[in-house]
PDB file of C-alpha atoms in Angstrom:
ATOM      1  CA  MET A   1     184.348 -84.742 134.153  1.00 95.00           C
ATOM      2  CA  ILE A   2     183.159 -81.151 134.231  1.00 97.00           C
ATOM      3  CA  GLU A   3     184.174 -79.065 137.246  1.00 97.00           C
ATOM      4  CA  ILE A   4     182.073 -76.181 138.544  1.00 97.00           C
ATOM      5  CA  THR A   5     182.364 -73.930 141.596  1.00 97.00           C
ATOM      6  CA  GLU A   6     178.743 -72.720 141.709  1.00 97.00           C
ATOM      7  CA  ILE A   7     175.878 -75.199 141.524  1.00 98.00           C
ATOM      8  CA  THR A   8     173.918 -72.959 139.151  1.00 98.00           C
ATOM      9  CA  GLU A   9     176.671 -73.401 136.552  1.00 98.00           C
ATOM     10  CA  THR A  10     175.098 -76.811 135.895  1.00 98.00           C
ATOM     11  CA  ILE A  11     172.673 -75.173 133.509  1.00 97.00           C
ATOM     12  CA  LYS A  12     175.537 -74.416 131.085  1.00 97.00           C
ATOM     13  CA  TYR A  13     176.131 -78.114 130.435  1.00 98.00           C
ATOM     14  CA  VAL A  14     172.676 -79.635 129.937  1.00 96.00           C
ATOM     15  CA  ASP A  15     172.320 -79.378 126.156  1.00 96.00           C
ATOM     16  CA  GLY A  16     171.406 -82.779 124.762  1.00 96.00           C
ATOM     17  CA  LEU A  17     170.527 -84.242 128.147  1.00 97.00           C
ATOM     18  CA  SER A  18     167.191 -85.787 129.066  1.00 98.00           C
ATOM     19  CA  VAL A  19     167.879 -86.221 132.783  1.00 98.00           C
ATOM     20  CA  VAL A  20     169.942 -84.366 135.372  1.00 98.00           C
ATOM     21  CA  VAL A  21     170.337 -86.092 138.736  1.00 98.00           C
ATOM     22  CA  PHE A  22     171.642 -84.243 141.769  1.00 98.00           C
ATOM     23  CA  ASP A  23     173.220 -85.267 145.014  1.00 98.00           C
ATOM     24  CA  LEU A  24     171.552 -83.529 147.976  1.00 98.00           C
ATOM     25  CA  ASP A  25     173.913 -82.700 150.840  1.00 97.00           C
ATOM     26  CA  ASP A  26     176.392 -79.931 149.988  1.00 97.00           C
ATOM     27  CA  THR A  27     175.123 -79.948 146.414  1.00 98.00           C
ATOM     28  CA  LEU A  28     171.673 -78.350 146.599  1.00 98.00           C
ATOM     29  CA  TYR A  29     172.064 -76.904 150.106  1.00 98.00           C
ATOM     30  CA  SER A  30     174.796 -76.505 152.739  1.00 97.00           C
ATOM     31  CA  GLU A  31     175.210 -79.526 155.008  1.00 96.00           C
ATOM     32  CA  LYS A  32     176.877 -77.266 157.558  1.00 96.00           C
ATOM     33  CA  GLN A  33     173.548 -75.471 157.779  1.00 97.00           C
ATOM     34  CA  TYR A  34     171.905 -78.790 158.649  1.00 97.00           C
ATOM     35  CA  VAL A  35     174.548 -79.577 161.275  1.00 97.00           C
ATOM     36  CA  ARG A  36     174.044 -76.216 162.963  1.00 97.00           C
ATOM     37  CA  SER A  37     170.285 -76.686 162.836  1.00 98.00           C
ATOM     38  CA  GLY A  38     170.673 -80.034 164.570  1.00 98.00           C
ATOM     39  CA  TYR A  39     172.956 -78.606 167.237  1.00 98.00           C
ATOM     40  CA  CYS A  40     170.432 -75.856 167.908  1.00 98.00           C
ATOM     41  CA  ALA A  41     167.742 -78.488 168.453  1.00 98.00           C
ATOM     42  CA  VAL A  42     169.991 -80.458 170.817  1.00 98.00           C
ATOM     43  CA  ALA A  43     170.937 -77.347 172.801  1.00 97.00           C
ATOM     44  CA  LYS A  44     167.275 -76.576 173.458  1.00 96.00           C
ATOM     45  CA  VAL A  45     166.745 -79.858 175.294  1.00 95.00           C
ATOM     46  CA  ILE A  46     169.998 -79.704 177.316  1.00 95.00           C
ATOM     47  CA  PRO A  47     169.631 -76.384 179.178  1.00 93.00           C
ATOM     48  CA  GLN A  48     172.081 -77.414 181.886  1.00 93.00           C
ATOM     49  CA  ILE A  49     175.007 -76.733 179.533  1.00 96.00           C
ATOM     50  CA  ASN A  50     175.544 -73.052 178.795  1.00 96.00           C
ATOM     51  CA  ASP A  51     176.205 -72.081 175.153  1.00 96.00           C
ATOM     52  CA  MET A  52     175.811 -75.703 174.107  1.00 97.00           C
ATOM     53  CA  GLU A  53     175.099 -74.914 170.469  1.00 97.00           C
ATOM     54  CA  LYS A  54     178.316 -72.893 170.238  1.00 97.00           C
ATOM     55  CA  LYS A  55     180.309 -75.587 172.025  1.00 97.00           C
ATOM     56  CA  LEU A  56     178.943 -78.329 169.751  1.00 98.00           C
ATOM     57  CA  TRP A  57     179.878 -76.319 166.672  1.00 97.00           C
ATOM     58  CA  GLU A  58     183.369 -75.629 167.974  1.00 97.00           C
ATOM     59  CA  ALA A  59     183.917 -79.332 168.680  1.00 97.00           C
ATOM     60  CA  PHE A  60     182.618 -80.215 165.234  1.00 96.00           C
ATOM     61  CA  THR A  61     184.830 -77.726 163.410  1.00 93.00           C
ATOM     62  CA  ALA A  62     187.802 -79.039 165.390  1.00 95.00           C
ATOM     63  CA  GLY A  63     187.109 -82.503 163.971  1.00 93.00           C
ATOM     64  CA  ASN A  64     185.907 -84.030 167.233  1.00 96.00           C
ATOM     65  CA  PRO A  65     182.730 -86.060 167.936  1.00 96.00           C
ATOM     66  CA  ALA A  66     180.711 -83.047 169.013  1.00 97.00           C
ATOM     67  CA  ILE A  67     178.066 -84.504 171.298  1.00 97.00           C
ATOM     68  CA  ASP A  68     180.482 -86.827 173.113  1.00 97.00           C
ATOM     69  CA  THR A  69     183.034 -84.038 173.520  1.00 97.00           C
ATOM     70  CA  VAL A  70     180.651 -81.446 174.927  1.00 98.00           C
ATOM     71  CA  LEU A  71     178.853 -83.806 177.301  1.00 97.00           C
ATOM     72  CA  LYS A  72     182.141 -85.143 178.663  1.00 97.00           C
ATOM     73  CA  LYS A  73     183.650 -81.674 179.162  1.00 96.00           C
ATOM     74  CA  ALA A  74     180.519 -80.657 181.049  1.00 97.00           C
ATOM     75  CA  GLY A  75     180.790 -83.760 183.238  1.00 96.00           C
ATOM     76  CA  VAL A  76     177.290 -84.997 182.373  1.00 96.00           C
ATOM     77  CA  TYR A  77     178.103 -87.729 179.854  1.00 96.00           C
ATOM     78  CA  THR A  78     176.101 -90.948 179.939  1.00 97.00           C
ATOM     79  CA  GLU A  79     175.284 -93.311 177.086  1.00 97.00           C
ATOM     80  CA  GLU A  80     171.605 -92.619 177.679  1.00 97.00           C
ATOM     81  CA  LEU A  81     172.047 -88.842 177.417  1.00 97.00           C
ATOM     82  CA  LYS A  82     174.281 -89.171 174.368  1.00 97.00           C
ATOM     83  CA  ASN A  83     171.708 -91.367 172.595  1.00 97.00           C
ATOM     84  CA  TYR A  84     168.951 -88.923 173.522  1.00 97.00           C
ATOM     85  CA  CYS A  85     170.938 -86.081 171.957  1.00 97.00           C
ATOM     86  CA  LEU A  86     171.587 -88.153 168.827  1.00 97.00           C
ATOM     87  CA  THR A  87     167.880 -88.927 168.513  1.00 96.00           C
ATOM     88  CA  ILE A  88     167.013 -85.236 168.782  1.00 97.00           C
ATOM     89  CA  TYR A  89     169.646 -84.388 166.169  1.00 97.00           C
ATOM     90  CA  ARG A  90     168.545 -87.065 163.732  1.00 95.00           C
ATOM     91  CA  THR A  91     164.810 -86.417 164.024  1.00 95.00           C
ATOM     92  CA  HIS A  92     164.701 -82.640 164.321  1.00 96.00           C
ATOM     93  CA  LYS A  93     162.882 -80.486 161.787  1.00 96.00           C
ATOM     94  CA  PRO A  94     165.751 -78.883 159.851  1.00 98.00           C
ATOM     95  CA  ASP A  95     166.059 -75.135 159.462  1.00 97.00           C
ATOM     96  CA  ILE A  96     167.789 -75.196 156.078  1.00 98.00           C
ATOM     97  CA  SER A  97     167.464 -73.551 152.671  1.00 98.00           C
ATOM     98  CA  LEU A  98     168.526 -74.263 149.100  1.00 98.00           C
ATOM     99  CA  TYR A  99     171.588 -72.527 147.713  1.00 98.00           C
ATOM    100  CA  ASP A 100     170.864 -69.261 145.931  1.00 98.00           C
ATOM    101  CA  GLY A 101     169.613 -69.818 142.408  1.00 98.00           C
ATOM    102  CA  VAL A 102     168.715 -73.498 142.812  1.00 98.00           C
ATOM    103  CA  ILE A 103     164.958 -72.981 142.501  1.00 98.00           C
ATOM    104  CA  ASP A 104     165.349 -70.995 139.271  1.00 98.00           C
ATOM    105  CA  MET A 105     167.817 -73.582 137.948  1.00 98.00           C
ATOM    106  CA  LEU A 106     165.391 -76.441 138.564  1.00 98.00           C
ATOM    107  CA  LYS A 107     162.569 -74.494 136.930  1.00 98.00           C
ATOM    108  CA  GLU A 108     164.717 -73.820 133.865  1.00 98.00           C
ATOM    109  CA  LEU A 109     165.662 -77.484 133.569  1.00 98.00           C
ATOM    110  CA  HIS A 110     161.991 -78.441 133.504  1.00 98.00           C
ATOM    111  CA  GLU A 111     161.254 -75.689 131.004  1.00 97.00           C
ATOM    112  CA  ARG A 112     163.895 -77.249 128.742  1.00 97.00           C
ATOM    113  CA  GLY A 113     162.161 -80.610 129.026  1.00 97.00           C
ATOM    114  CA  VAL A 114     164.803 -82.130 131.303  1.00 98.00           C
ATOM    115  CA  ASN A 115     163.715 -84.605 133.972  1.00 98.00           C
ATOM    116  CA  ILE A 116     165.248 -84.026 137.403  1.00 98.00           C
ATOM    117  CA  GLY A 117     166.244 -86.629 139.961  1.00 98.00           C
ATOM    118  CA  ILE A 118     167.946 -86.756 143.348  1.00 98.00           C
ATOM    119  CA  ILE A 119     170.095 -89.601 144.656  1.00 98.00           C
ATOM    120  CA  THR A 120     171.162 -89.165 148.259  1.00 98.00           C
ATOM    121  CA  ASP A 121     172.789 -91.311 150.942  1.00 97.00           C
ATOM    122  CA  GLY A 122     171.813 -91.275 154.596  1.00 94.00           C
ATOM    123  CA  ARG A 123     169.280 -92.371 157.175  1.00 94.00           C
ATOM    124  CA  PRO A 124     165.853 -92.183 155.497  1.00 96.00           C
ATOM    125  CA  GLU A 125     164.190 -90.224 158.300  1.00 95.00           C
ATOM    126  CA  GLY A 126     166.872 -87.542 158.213  1.00 95.00           C
ATOM    127  CA  GLN A 127     167.032 -87.276 154.438  1.00 97.00           C
ATOM    128  CA  LYS A 128     163.236 -87.125 154.167  1.00 97.00           C
ATOM    129  CA  ALA A 129     163.158 -84.319 156.733  1.00 97.00           C
ATOM    130  CA  LYS A 130     165.716 -82.369 154.690  1.00 98.00           C
ATOM    131  CA  ILE A 131     163.816 -82.929 151.440  1.00 98.00           C
ATOM    132  CA  GLU A 132     160.570 -81.782 153.056  1.00 98.00           C
ATOM    133  CA  ALA A 133     162.189 -78.719 154.641  1.00 98.00           C
ATOM    134  CA  LEU A 134     163.630 -77.726 151.255  1.00 98.00           C
ATOM    135  CA  GLY A 135     160.355 -78.332 149.404  1.00 98.00           C
ATOM    136  CA  LEU A 136     162.070 -80.528 146.827  1.00 98.00           C
ATOM    137  CA  GLU A 137     159.261 -83.065 146.398  1.00 96.00           C
ATOM    138  CA  THR A 138     157.400 -80.631 144.157  1.00 96.00           C
ATOM    139  CA  MET A 139     160.490 -79.501 142.231  1.00 98.00           C
ATOM    140  CA  VAL A 140     161.899 -82.805 140.985  1.00 98.00           C
ATOM    141  CA  ASP A 141     160.610 -85.907 139.233  1.00 98.00           C
ATOM    142  CA  GLU A 142     162.229 -88.721 141.221  1.00 98.00           C
ATOM    143  CA  ILE A 143     164.018 -89.028 144.566  1.00 98.00           C
ATOM    144  CA  ILE A 144     165.983 -92.073 145.695  1.00 98.00           C
ATOM    145  CA  ILE A 145     167.350 -92.363 149.226  1.00 98.00           C
ATOM    146  CA  THR A 146     169.870 -95.160 148.846  1.00 97.00           C
ATOM    147  CA  ASP A 147     169.406 -96.576 152.353  1.00 97.00           C
ATOM    148  CA  GLU A 148     165.772 -97.317 151.487  1.00 97.00           C
ATOM    149  CA  LEU A 149     166.954 -99.774 148.857  1.00 97.00           C
ATOM    150  CA  GLY A 150     168.121-102.162 151.564  1.00 94.00           C
ATOM    151  CA  GLY A 151     170.554-100.418 153.903  1.00 93.00           C
ATOM    152  CA  GLY A 152     173.898 -98.685 153.908  1.00 93.00           C
ATOM    153  CA  GLU A 153     175.405-101.139 151.439  1.00 96.00           C
ATOM    154  CA  TYR A 154     173.430 -99.390 148.696  1.00 97.00           C
ATOM    155  CA  ARG A 155     175.043 -96.018 149.301  1.00 97.00           C
ATOM    156  CA  LYS A 156     177.320 -94.592 146.642  1.00 97.00           C
ATOM    157  CA  PRO A 157     179.450 -95.872 144.975  1.00 96.00           C
ATOM    158  CA  CYS A 158     176.904 -98.744 144.626  1.00 97.00           C
ATOM    159  CA  ASP A 159     175.236 -98.388 141.226  1.00 97.00           C
ATOM    160  CA  LYS A 160     171.740 -99.673 142.107  1.00 98.00           C
ATOM    161  CA  ALA A 161     170.218 -96.235 142.683  1.00 98.00           C
ATOM    162  CA  PHE A 162     171.626 -94.969 139.395  1.00 98.00           C
ATOM    163  CA  ARG A 163     170.248 -97.938 137.477  1.00 97.00           C
ATOM    164  CA  LEU A 164     166.839 -97.435 139.082  1.00 98.00           C
ATOM    165  CA  MET A 165     166.912 -93.752 138.229  1.00 98.00           C
ATOM    166  CA  GLY A 166     167.735 -94.637 134.646  1.00 97.00           C
ATOM    167  CA  GLU A 167     164.776 -97.003 134.485  1.00 96.00           C
ATOM    168  CA  ARG A 168     162.333 -94.622 136.129  1.00 97.00           C
ATOM    169  CA  ILE A 169     163.005 -91.308 134.365  1.00 97.00           C
ATOM    170  CA  GLY A 170     165.825 -91.929 131.895  1.00 95.00           C
ATOM    171  CA  LYS A 171     164.335 -94.665 129.696  1.00 93.00           C
ATOM    172  CA  GLY A 172     167.582 -96.553 130.264  1.00 93.00           C
ATOM    173  CA  ARG A 173     169.560 -94.142 128.110  1.00 95.00           C
ATOM    174  CA  TYR A 174     172.436 -93.350 130.435  1.00 97.00           C
ATOM    175  CA  SER A 175     174.337 -91.450 127.767  1.00 97.00           C
ATOM    176  CA  THR A 176     171.723 -88.672 127.970  1.00 97.00           C
ATOM    177  CA  MET A 177     171.820 -88.547 131.767  1.00 98.00           C
ATOM    178  CA  CYS A 178     174.072 -86.528 134.070  1.00 98.00           C
ATOM    179  CA  TYR A 179     174.935 -86.729 137.754  1.00 98.00           C
ATOM    180  CA  VAL A 180     175.933 -83.647 139.736  1.00 98.00           C
ATOM    181  CA  GLY A 181     177.638 -84.099 143.102  1.00 97.00           C
ATOM    182  CA  ASP A 182     180.253 -82.690 145.448  1.00 96.00           C
ATOM    183  CA  ASN A 183     182.116 -85.755 146.752  1.00 95.00           C
ATOM    184  CA  ILE A 184     184.892 -86.608 144.305  1.00 93.00           C
ATOM    185  CA  LYS A 185     185.719 -89.808 146.192  1.00 92.00           C
ATOM    186  CA  LYS A 186     182.385 -91.599 145.787  1.00 94.00           C
ATOM    187  CA  ASP A 187     179.787 -89.672 143.781  1.00 96.00           C
ATOM    188  CA  PHE A 188     180.961 -90.406 140.268  1.00 96.00           C
ATOM    189  CA  ILE A 189     182.203 -94.000 140.255  1.00 97.00           C
ATOM    190  CA  ALA A 190     178.840 -95.586 139.430  1.00 97.00           C
ATOM    191  CA  PRO A 191     177.485 -93.000 136.968  1.00 98.00           C
ATOM    192  CA  GLU A 192     180.722 -92.960 134.966  1.00 97.00           C
ATOM    193  CA  LYS A 193     180.663 -96.758 134.703  1.00 97.00           C
ATOM    194  CA  LEU A 194     177.106 -96.551 133.396  1.00 97.00           C
ATOM    195  CA  GLY A 195     178.120 -93.996 130.771  1.00 97.00           C
ATOM    196  CA  MET A 196     176.526 -90.970 132.376  1.00 98.00           C
ATOM    197  CA  LYS A 197     177.947 -87.487 132.137  1.00 98.00           C
ATOM    198  CA  VAL A 198     179.238 -86.192 135.488  1.00 98.00           C
ATOM    199  CA  ILE A 199     179.632 -82.723 136.930  1.00 98.00           C
ATOM    200  CA  TRP A 200     181.729 -82.145 140.039  1.00 97.00           C
ATOM    201  CA  PHE A 201     180.488 -79.253 142.152  1.00 97.00           C
ATOM    202  CA  LYS A 202     183.723 -78.318 143.871  1.00 96.00           C
ATOM    203  CA  ASN A 203     181.992 -76.777 146.845  1.00 96.00           C
ATOM    204  CA  LYS A 204     184.587 -74.769 148.747  1.00 93.00           C
ATOM    205  CA  ASP A 205     182.266 -74.650 151.767  1.00 89.00           C
ATOM    206  CA  GLY A 206     181.391 -78.356 151.677  1.00 90.00           C
ATOM    207  CA  LEU A 207     182.170 -80.919 154.336  1.00 85.00           C
ATOM    208  CA  TYR A 208     184.008 -83.145 151.865  1.00 71.00           C
ATOM    209  CA  VAL A 209     185.787 -80.632 149.674  1.00 67.00           C
ATOM    210  CA  THR A 210     188.957 -82.129 148.271  1.00 61.00           C
ATOM    211  CA  GLU A 211     191.149 -82.132 145.215  1.00 51.00           C
ATOM    212  CA  LYS A 212     190.943 -84.690 142.417  1.00 54.00           C
ATOM    213  CA  ASN A 213     194.278 -86.217 143.353  1.00 38.00           C
TER     214      ASN A 213
END
């Protein structure tokens, strides 16, 4: 396993590869940026709570269920209002951007003749909104949202998405493929079993940053 601390370092390790597949959240962009974007959208529809965006973020960073916490502290909690807030969060148009250098990195990979894929977990509507907001459909060759394969059971570490990616853009040659992700606990189990190269983006600002052991 190769360890990097900047996503653009990926380009140093692609010699001999035909395919590079990326995770999405906290790999190509900051998931915290998405969370804040969602809280901003929720705050706009709940004007009765002052500074709601700030309060949601504070609850989140404290490790608490943000929407539940803020609604309850304000004394307005109901299941209906909570579910409304969740719907707004999950369906909002994200205000997010790729990490610096990602666009140039993807262009260089294509210039080197490398196919690019994305394998990402999550609710399809939310992941599609992120992909659209980031403009990734035109920058990569294949995108697989694991939940679209049949539900949450196909999320990493399930290997189905990796096998499909190999069939679609890797010609089944896993030894010339690489997966780049940030979550040491689940991202690399399947690709390593298939014989793919793996690169751990140890994202110090990520939601799931951790050590190897």
